[in-house]
mmCIF file of C-alpha atoms in Angstrom:
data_model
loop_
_atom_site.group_PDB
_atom_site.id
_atom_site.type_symbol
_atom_site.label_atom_id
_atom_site.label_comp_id
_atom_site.label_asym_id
_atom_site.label_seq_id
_atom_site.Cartn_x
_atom_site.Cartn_y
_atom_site.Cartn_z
ATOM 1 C CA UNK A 8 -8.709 12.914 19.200
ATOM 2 C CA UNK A 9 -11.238 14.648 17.278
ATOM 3 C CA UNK A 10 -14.037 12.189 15.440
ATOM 4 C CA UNK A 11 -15.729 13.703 12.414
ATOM 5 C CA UNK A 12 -19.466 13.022 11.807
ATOM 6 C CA UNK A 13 -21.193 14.765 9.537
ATOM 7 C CA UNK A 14 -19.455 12.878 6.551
ATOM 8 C CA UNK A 15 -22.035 10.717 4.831
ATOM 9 C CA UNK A 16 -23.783 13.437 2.347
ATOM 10 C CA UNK A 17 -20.129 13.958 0.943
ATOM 11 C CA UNK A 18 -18.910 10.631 0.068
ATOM 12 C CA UNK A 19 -22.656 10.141 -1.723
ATOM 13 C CA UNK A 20 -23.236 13.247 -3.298
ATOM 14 C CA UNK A 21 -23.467 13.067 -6.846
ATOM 15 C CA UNK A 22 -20.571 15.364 -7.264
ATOM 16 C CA UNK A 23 -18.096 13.080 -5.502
ATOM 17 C CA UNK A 24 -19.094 10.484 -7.156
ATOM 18 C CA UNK A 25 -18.499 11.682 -10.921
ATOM 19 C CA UNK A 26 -15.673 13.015 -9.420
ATOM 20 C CA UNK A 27 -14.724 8.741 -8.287
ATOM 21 C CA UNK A 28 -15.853 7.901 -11.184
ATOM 22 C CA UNK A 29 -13.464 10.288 -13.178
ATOM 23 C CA UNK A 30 -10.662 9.520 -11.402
ATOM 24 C CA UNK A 31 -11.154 5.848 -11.292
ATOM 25 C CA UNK A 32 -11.452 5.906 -15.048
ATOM 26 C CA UNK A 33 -8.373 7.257 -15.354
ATOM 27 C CA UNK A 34 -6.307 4.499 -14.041
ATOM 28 C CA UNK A 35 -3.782 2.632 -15.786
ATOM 29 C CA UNK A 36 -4.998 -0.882 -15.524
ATOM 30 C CA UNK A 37 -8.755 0.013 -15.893
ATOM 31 C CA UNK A 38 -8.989 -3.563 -18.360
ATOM 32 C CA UNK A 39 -12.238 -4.404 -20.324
ATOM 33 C CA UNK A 40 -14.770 -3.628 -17.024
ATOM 34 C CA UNK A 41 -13.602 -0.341 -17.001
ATOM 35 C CA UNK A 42 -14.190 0.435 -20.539
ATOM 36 C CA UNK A 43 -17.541 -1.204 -20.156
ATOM 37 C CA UNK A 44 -18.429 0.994 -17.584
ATOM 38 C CA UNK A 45 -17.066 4.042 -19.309
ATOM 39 C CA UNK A 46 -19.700 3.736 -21.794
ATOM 40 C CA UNK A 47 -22.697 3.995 -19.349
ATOM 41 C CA UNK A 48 -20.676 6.003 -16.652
ATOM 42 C CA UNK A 49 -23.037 8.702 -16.268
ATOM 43 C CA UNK A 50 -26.270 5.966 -15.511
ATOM 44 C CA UNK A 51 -23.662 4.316 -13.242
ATOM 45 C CA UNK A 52 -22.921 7.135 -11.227
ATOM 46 C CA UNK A 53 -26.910 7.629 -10.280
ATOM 47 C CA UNK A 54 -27.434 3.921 -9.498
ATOM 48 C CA UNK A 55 -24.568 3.813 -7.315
ATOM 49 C CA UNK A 56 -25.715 7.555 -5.752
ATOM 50 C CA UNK A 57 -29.464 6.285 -5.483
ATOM 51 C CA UNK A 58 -28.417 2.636 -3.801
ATOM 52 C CA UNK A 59 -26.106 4.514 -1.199
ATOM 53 C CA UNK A 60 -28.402 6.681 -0.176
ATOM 54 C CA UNK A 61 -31.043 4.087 0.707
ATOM 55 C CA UNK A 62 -28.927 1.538 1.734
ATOM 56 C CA UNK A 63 -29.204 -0.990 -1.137
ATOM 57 C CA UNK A 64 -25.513 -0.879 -2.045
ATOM 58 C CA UNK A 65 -23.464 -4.102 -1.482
ATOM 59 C CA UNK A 66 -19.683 -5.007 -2.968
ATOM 60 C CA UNK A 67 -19.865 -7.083 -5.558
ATOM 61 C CA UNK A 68 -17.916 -10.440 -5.638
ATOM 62 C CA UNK A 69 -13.960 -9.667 -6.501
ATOM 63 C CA UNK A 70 -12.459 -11.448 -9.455
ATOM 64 C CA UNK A 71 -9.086 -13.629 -8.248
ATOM 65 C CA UNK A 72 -5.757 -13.674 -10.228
ATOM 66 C CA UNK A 73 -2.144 -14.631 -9.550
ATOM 67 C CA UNK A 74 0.747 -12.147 -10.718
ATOM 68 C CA UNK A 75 4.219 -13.451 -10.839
ATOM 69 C CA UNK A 76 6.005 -9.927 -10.623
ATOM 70 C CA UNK A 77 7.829 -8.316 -8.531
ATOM 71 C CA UNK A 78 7.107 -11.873 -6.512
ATOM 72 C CA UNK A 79 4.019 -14.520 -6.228
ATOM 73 C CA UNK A 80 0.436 -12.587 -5.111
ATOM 74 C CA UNK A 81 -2.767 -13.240 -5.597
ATOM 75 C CA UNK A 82 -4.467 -9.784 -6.428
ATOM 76 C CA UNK A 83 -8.427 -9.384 -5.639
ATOM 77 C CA UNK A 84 -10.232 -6.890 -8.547
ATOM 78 C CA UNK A 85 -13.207 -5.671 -7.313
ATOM 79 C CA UNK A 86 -16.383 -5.056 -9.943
ATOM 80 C CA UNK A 87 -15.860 -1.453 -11.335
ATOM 81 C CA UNK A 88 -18.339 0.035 -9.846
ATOM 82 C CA UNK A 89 -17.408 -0.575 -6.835
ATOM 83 C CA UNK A 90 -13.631 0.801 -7.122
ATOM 84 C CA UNK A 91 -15.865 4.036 -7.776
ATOM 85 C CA UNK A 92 -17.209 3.509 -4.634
ATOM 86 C CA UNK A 93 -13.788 3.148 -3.386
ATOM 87 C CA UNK A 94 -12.886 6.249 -4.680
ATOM 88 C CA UNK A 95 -15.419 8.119 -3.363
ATOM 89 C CA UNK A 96 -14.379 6.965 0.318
ATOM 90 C CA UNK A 97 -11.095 7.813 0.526
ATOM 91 C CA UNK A 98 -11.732 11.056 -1.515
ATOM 92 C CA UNK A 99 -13.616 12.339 1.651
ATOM 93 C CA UNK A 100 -11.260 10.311 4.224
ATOM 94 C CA UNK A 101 -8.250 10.837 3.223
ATOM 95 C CA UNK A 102 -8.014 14.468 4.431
ATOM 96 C CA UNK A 103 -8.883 13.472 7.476
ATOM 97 C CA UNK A 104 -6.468 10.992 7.913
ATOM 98 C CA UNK A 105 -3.263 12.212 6.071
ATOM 99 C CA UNK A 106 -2.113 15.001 8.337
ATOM 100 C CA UNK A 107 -2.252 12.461 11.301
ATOM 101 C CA UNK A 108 0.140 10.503 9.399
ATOM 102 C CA UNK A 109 3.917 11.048 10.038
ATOM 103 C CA UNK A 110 6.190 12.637 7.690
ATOM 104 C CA UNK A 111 8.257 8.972 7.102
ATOM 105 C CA UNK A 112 5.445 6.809 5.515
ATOM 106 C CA UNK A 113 6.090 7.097 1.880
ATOM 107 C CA UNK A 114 3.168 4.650 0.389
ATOM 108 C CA UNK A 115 0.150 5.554 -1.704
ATOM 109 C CA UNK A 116 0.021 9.558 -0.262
ATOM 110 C CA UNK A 117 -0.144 12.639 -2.279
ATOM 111 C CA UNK A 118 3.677 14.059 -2.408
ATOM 112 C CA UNK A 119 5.586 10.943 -1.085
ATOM 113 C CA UNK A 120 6.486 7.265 -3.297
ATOM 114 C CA UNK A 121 8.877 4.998 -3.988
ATOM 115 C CA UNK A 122 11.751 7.991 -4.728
ATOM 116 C CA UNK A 123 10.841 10.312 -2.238
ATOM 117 C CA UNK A 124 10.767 7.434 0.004
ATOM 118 C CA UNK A 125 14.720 6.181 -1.148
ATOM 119 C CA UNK A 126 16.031 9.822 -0.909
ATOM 120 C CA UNK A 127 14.858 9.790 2.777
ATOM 121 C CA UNK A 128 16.116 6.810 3.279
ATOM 122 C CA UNK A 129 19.513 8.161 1.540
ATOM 123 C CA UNK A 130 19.461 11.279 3.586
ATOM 124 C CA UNK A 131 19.451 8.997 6.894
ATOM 125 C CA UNK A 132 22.153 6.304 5.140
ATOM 126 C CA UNK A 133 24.641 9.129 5.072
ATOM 127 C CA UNK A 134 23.887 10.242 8.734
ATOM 128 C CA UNK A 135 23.847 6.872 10.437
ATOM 129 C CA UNK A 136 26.767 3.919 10.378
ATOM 130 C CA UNK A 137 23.688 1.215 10.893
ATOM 131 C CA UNK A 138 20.221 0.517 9.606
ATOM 132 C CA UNK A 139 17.878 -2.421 10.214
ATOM 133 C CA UNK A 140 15.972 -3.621 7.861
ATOM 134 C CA UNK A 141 12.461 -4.975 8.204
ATOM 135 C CA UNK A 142 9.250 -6.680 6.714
ATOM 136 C CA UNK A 143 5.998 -7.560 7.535
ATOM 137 C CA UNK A 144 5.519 -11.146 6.676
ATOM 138 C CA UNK A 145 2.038 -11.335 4.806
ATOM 139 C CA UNK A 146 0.905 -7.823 5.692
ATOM 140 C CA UNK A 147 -2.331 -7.458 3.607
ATOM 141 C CA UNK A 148 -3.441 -10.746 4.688
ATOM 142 C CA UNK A 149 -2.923 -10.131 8.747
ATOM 143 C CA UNK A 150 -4.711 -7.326 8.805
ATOM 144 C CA UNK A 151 -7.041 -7.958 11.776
ATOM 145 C CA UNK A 152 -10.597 -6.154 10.715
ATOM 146 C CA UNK A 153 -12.134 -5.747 14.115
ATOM 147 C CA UNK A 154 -8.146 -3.588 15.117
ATOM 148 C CA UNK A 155 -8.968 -2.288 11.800
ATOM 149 C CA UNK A 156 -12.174 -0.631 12.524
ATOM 150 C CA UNK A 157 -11.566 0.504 15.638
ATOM 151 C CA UNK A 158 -8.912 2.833 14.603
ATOM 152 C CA UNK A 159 -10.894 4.072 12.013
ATOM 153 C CA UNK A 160 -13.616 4.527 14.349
ATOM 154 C CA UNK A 161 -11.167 7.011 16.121
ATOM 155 C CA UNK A 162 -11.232 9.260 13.508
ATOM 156 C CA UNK A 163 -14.748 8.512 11.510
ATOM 157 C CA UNK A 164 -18.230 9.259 13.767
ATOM 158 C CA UNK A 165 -20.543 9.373 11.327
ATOM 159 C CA UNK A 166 -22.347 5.657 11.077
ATOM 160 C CA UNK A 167 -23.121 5.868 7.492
ATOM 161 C CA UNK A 168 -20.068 6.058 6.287
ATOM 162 C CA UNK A 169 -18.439 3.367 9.274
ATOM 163 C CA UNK A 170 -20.939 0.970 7.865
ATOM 164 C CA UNK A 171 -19.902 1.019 4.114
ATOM 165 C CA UNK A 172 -16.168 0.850 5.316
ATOM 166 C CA UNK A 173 -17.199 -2.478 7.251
ATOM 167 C CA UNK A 174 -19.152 -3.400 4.120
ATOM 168 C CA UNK A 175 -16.088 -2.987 1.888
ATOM 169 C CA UNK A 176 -13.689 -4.298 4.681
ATOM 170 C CA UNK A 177 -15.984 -7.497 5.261
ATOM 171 C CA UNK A 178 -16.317 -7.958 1.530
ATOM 172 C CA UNK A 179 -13.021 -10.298 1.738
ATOM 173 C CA UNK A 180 -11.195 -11.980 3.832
ATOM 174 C CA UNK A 181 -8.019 -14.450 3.786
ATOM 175 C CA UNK A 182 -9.175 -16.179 6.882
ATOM 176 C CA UNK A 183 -11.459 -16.276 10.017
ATOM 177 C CA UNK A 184 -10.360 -17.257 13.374
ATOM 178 C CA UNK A 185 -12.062 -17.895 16.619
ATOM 179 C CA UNK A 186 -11.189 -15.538 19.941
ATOM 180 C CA UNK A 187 -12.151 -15.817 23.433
ATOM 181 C CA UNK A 188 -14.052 -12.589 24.554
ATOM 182 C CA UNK A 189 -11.961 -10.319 27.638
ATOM 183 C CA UNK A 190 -13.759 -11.299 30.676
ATOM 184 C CA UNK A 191 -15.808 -13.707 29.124
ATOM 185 C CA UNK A 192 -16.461 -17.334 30.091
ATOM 186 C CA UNK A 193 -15.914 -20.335 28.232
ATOM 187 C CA UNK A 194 -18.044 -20.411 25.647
ATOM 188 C CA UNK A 195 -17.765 -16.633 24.879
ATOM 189 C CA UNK A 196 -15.751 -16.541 21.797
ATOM 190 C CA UNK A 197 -16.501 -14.252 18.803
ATOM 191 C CA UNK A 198 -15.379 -14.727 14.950
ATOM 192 C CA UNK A 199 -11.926 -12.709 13.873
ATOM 193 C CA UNK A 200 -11.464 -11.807 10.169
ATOM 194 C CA UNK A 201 -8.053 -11.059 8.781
ATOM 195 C CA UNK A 202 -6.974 -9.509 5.435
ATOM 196 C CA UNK A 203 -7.642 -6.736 3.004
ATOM 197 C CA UNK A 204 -7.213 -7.456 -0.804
ATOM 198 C CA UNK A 205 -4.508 -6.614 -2.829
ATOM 199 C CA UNK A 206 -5.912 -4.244 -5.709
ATOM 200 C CA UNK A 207 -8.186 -2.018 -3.531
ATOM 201 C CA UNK A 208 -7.518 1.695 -3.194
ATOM 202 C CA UNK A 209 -9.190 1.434 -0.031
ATOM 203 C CA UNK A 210 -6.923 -1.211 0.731
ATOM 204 C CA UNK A 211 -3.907 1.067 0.283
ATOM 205 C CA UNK A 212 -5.297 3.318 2.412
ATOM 206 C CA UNK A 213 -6.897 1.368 4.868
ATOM 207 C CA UNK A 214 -2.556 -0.034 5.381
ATOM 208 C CA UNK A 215 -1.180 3.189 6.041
ATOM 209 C CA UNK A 216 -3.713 4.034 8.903
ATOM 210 C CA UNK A 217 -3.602 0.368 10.522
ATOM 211 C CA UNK A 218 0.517 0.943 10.689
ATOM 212 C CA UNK A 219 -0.134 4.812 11.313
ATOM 213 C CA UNK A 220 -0.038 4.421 15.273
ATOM 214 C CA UNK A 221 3.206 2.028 15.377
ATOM 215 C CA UNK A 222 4.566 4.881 13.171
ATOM 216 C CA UNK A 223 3.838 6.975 16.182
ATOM 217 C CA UNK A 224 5.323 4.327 18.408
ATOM 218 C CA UNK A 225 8.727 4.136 16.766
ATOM 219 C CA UNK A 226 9.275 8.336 16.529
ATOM 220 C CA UNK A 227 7.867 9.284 19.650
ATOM 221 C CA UNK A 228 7.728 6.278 21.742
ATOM 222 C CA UNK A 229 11.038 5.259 21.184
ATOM 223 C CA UNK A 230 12.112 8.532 19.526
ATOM 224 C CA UNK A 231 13.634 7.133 16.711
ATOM 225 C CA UNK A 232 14.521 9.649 14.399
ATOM 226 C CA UNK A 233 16.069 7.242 11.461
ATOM 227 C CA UNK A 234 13.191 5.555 10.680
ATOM 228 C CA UNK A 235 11.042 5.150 6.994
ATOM 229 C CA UNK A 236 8.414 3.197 6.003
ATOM 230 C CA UNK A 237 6.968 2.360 2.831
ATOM 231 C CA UNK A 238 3.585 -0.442 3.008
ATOM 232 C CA UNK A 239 5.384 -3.193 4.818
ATOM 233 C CA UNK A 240 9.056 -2.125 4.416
ATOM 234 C CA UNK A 241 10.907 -0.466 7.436
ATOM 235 C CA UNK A 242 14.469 0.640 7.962
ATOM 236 C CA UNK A 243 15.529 1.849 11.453
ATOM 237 C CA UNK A 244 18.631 3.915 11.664
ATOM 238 C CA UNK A 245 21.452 4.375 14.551
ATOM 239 C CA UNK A 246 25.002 4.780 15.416
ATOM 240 C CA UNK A 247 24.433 1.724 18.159
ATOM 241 C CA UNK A 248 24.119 -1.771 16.713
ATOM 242 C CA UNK A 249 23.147 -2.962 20.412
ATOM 243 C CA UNK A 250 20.377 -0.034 20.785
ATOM 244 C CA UNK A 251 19.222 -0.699 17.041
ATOM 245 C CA UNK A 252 18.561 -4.253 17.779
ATOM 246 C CA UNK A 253 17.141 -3.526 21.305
ATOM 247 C CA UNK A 254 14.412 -1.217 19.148
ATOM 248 C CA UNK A 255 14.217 -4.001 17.005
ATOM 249 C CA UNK A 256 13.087 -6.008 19.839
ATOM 250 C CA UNK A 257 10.454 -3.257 20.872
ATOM 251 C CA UNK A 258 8.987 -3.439 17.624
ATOM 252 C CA UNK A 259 8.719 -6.896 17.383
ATOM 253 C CA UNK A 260 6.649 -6.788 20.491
ATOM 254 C CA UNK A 261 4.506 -3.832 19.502
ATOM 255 C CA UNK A 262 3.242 -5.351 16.030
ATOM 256 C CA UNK A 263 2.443 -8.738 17.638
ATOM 257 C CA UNK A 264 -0.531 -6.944 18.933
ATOM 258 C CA UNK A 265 -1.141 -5.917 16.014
ATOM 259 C CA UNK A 266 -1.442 -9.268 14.723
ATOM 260 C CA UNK A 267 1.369 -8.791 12.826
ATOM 261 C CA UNK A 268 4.913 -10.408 12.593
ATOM 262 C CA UNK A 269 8.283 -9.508 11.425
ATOM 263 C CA UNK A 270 9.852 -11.646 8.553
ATOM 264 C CA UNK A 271 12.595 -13.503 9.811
ATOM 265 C CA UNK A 272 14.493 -13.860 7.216
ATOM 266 C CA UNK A 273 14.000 -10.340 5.896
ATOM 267 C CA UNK A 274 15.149 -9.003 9.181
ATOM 268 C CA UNK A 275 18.536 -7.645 8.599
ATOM 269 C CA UNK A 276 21.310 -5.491 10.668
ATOM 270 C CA UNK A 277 23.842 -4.077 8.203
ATOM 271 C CA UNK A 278 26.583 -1.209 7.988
ATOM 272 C CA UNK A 279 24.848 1.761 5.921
ATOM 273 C CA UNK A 280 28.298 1.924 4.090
ATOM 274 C CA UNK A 281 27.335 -1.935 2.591
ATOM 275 C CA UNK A 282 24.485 -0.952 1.420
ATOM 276 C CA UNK A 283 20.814 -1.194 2.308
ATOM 277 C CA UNK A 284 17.614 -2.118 -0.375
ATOM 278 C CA UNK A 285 14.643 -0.072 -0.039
ATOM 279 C CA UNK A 286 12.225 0.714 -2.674
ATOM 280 C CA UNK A 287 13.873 -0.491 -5.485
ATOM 281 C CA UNK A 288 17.124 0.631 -5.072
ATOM 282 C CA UNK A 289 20.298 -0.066 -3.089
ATOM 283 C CA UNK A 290 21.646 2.826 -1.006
ATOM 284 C CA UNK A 291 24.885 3.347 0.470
ATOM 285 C CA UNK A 292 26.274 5.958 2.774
ATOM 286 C CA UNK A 293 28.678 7.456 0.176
ATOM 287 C CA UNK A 294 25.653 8.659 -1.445
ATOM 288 C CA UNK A 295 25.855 6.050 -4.345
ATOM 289 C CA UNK A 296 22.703 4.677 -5.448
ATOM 290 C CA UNK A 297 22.239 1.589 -7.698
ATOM 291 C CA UNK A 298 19.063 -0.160 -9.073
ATOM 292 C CA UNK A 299 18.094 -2.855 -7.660
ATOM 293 C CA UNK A 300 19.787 -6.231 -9.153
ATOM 294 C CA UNK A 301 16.162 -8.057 -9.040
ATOM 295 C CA UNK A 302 14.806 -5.126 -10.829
ATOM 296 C CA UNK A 303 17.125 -5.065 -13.445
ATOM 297 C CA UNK A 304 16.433 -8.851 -14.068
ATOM 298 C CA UNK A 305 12.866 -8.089 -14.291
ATOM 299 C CA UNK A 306 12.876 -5.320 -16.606
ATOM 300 C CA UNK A 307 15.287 -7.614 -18.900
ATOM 301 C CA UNK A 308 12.345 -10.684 -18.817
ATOM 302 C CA UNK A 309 9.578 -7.965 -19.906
ATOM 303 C CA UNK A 310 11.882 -6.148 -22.575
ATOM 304 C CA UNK A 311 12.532 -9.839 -23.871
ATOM 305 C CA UNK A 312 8.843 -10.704 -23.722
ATOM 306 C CA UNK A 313 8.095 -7.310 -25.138
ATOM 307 C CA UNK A 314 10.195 -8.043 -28.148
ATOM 308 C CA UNK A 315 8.385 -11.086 -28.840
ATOM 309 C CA UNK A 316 5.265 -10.227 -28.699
ATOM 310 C CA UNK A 317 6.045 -7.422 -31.314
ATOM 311 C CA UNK A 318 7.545 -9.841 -33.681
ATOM 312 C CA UNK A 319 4.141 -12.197 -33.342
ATOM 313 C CA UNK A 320 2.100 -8.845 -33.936
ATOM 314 C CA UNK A 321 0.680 -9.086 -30.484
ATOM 315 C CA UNK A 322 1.993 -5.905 -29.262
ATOM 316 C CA UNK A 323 2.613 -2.398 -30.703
ATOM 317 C CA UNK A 324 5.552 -0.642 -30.178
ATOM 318 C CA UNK A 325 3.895 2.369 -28.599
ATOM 319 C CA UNK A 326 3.294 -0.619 -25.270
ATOM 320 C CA UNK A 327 6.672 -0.954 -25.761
ATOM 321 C CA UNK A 328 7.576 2.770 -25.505
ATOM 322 C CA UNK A 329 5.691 3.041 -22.594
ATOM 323 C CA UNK A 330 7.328 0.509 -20.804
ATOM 324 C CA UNK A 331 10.700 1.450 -21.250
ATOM 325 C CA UNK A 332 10.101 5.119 -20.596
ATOM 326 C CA UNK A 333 8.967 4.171 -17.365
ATOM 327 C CA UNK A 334 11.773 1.950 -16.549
ATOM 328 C CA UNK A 335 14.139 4.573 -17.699
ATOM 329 C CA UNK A 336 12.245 7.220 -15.073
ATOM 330 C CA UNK A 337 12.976 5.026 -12.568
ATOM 331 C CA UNK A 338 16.693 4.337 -13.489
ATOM 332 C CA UNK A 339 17.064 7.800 -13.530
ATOM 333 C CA UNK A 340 17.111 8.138 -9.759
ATOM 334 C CA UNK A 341 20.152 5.893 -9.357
ATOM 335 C CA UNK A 342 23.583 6.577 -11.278
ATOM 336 C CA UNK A 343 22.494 4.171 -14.139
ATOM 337 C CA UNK A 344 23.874 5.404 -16.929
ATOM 338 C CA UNK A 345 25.883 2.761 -17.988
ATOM 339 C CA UNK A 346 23.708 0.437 -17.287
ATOM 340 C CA UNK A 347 21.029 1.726 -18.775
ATOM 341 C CA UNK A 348 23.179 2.325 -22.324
ATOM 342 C CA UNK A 349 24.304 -1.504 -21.969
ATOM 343 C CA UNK A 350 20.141 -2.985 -21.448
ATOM 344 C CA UNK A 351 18.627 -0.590 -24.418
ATOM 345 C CA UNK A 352 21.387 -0.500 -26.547
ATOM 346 C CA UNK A 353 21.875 -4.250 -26.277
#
């Protein structure tokens, strides 16, 4: 496997950095520290260029919230600057890492998401009587950073740039653990960190290559040729319920050393032609596509909210607009219709 070096003077340059910064501007949920930092941008950008390059950068510390939606999480938001940072990494990584990837891993990547993710998932429904259904219990949280690194390290040569990733990987951590040392003796035991924070582009990233070599594992060790993945969420295809849970087995085993476990109760074996939720949707092998009952719910609880806030002056209606055209883009992809006549109409 070839390791690139050479790297460091392109994630700091100045260029990829307004570049970062452009593009992390441009988010969505950029909040109040991101129209702060708008303001002084350009003087940002030079700091963040000058303390790179001399080694005085450091993460900032991460600012802790609990969302409700789609279910419980406690999401980590790193200072601005620093997401520019983040941005800057992957901008010079992620070419590196991307072709590696296989063509069934559907998260955060150029040309993939949630809908081309269910229309592969379709495609294989219709070919395939069975599918079983996985998740990774806790997956941001059991990410191990020392299995972390060392794939990264596969890939990455040049020390500058393996140092900030430890420096934004090391930033947080859900928990430390204690390990005995291979080959060591008693008292030889060194300090584990697990977990990567919710929020983080990096983060994102950072997923996709930890689970990029059990990818690897399930199409070409097992040769599995049903198989998509999308963060956590895995659906194995096959004609053979007995081979399909044999695989099942396989994988099990594989992602323990991983430090990662299977949910048990999100561990299903079904008939394709009953249906099978994956990214939002439920999929049969008819070809029939529905939205995803929870989803609906959801959507229902925000347009409710949404209404109220209007009525209380606390929200415009543009919000509004925006939030319904992109629930509507999303019902699109499903025959929703009728459904989506009797929720806006209503």
């Amino acid at each position: 496997m070839k390791r690139h070096k050479h790297l460091w003077n392109q994630v700091a340059s100045l260029n990829n950095l307004v570049a970062a910064a452009q593009a992390a501007m441009s988010g969505k949920r950029t909040g109040a520290s991101g129209a702060a930092f708008s303001n002084v941008w350009e003087t940002e950008v030079v700091k963040l260029e000058r303390e790179l390059r001399t080694g005085e950068y450091r993460p900032g510390e991460y600012h802790y919230f609990e969302i409700l939606e789609p279910k419980r999480r406690m999401i980590a938001a790193a200072p601005f600057r620093d997401r520019v940072v983040h941005h800057a990494l992957v901008r010079v990584l992620e070419p590196l890492f991307d072709p590696r990837f296989i063509e069934d891993s559907y998260a955060c990547r150029t040309g993939k998401g949630t809908h081309a993710g269910m229309r592969r998932a379709l495609f294989f429904s219709k070919r395939y009587a069975w599918v079983l259904k996985c998740d990774i219990r806790k997956y941001f949280p059991s990410i191990r950073h020392d299995l972390l690194l060392s794939k990264l390290e596969r890939v990455v040569g040049d020390k500058q740039v393996l140092n900030l990733i430890a420096l934004i990987v090391g930033s947080h951590s859900e928990t430390v653990t204690q390990e005995w040392r291979k080959n060591g003796n008693l008292f030889d035991v060194k300090a584990v960190r697990w977990g990567l924070p919710i929020g983080n582009l990096t983060s994102q990233f950072f997923a996709n290559i930890y689970m990029d070599a059990f990818d690897h594992y399930v199409k070409q060790g097992i040769r599995v040729k049903g198989y998509v993945r999308y963060v956590d969420d895995f659906l194995l295809f096959g004609e053979d319920r007995a081979e399909l849970r044999r695989i099942g087995e396989r994988c099990h085993k594989y992602l323990e050393g991983e430090g990662l476990v299977i949910h048990p109760d999100k561990y299903r074996m079904c008939r394709t032609a009953d249906g099978v939720d994956f990214c939002g949707f439920v999929l049969r092998a008819d070809g029939r596509v529905k939205v995803r009952s929870a989803g609906v719910r959801r959507f229902q609880r925000r347009l409710k909210q949404m209404r109220y806030e209007v009525s209380h002056g606390d929200l415009g209606w543009k919000e509004v607009g925006v939030s319904v055209r992109s629930w509507i883009a999303h019902a699109e992809h499903a025959q929703s219709w009728r459904l989506r006549s009797r929720i806006l109409g209503g």
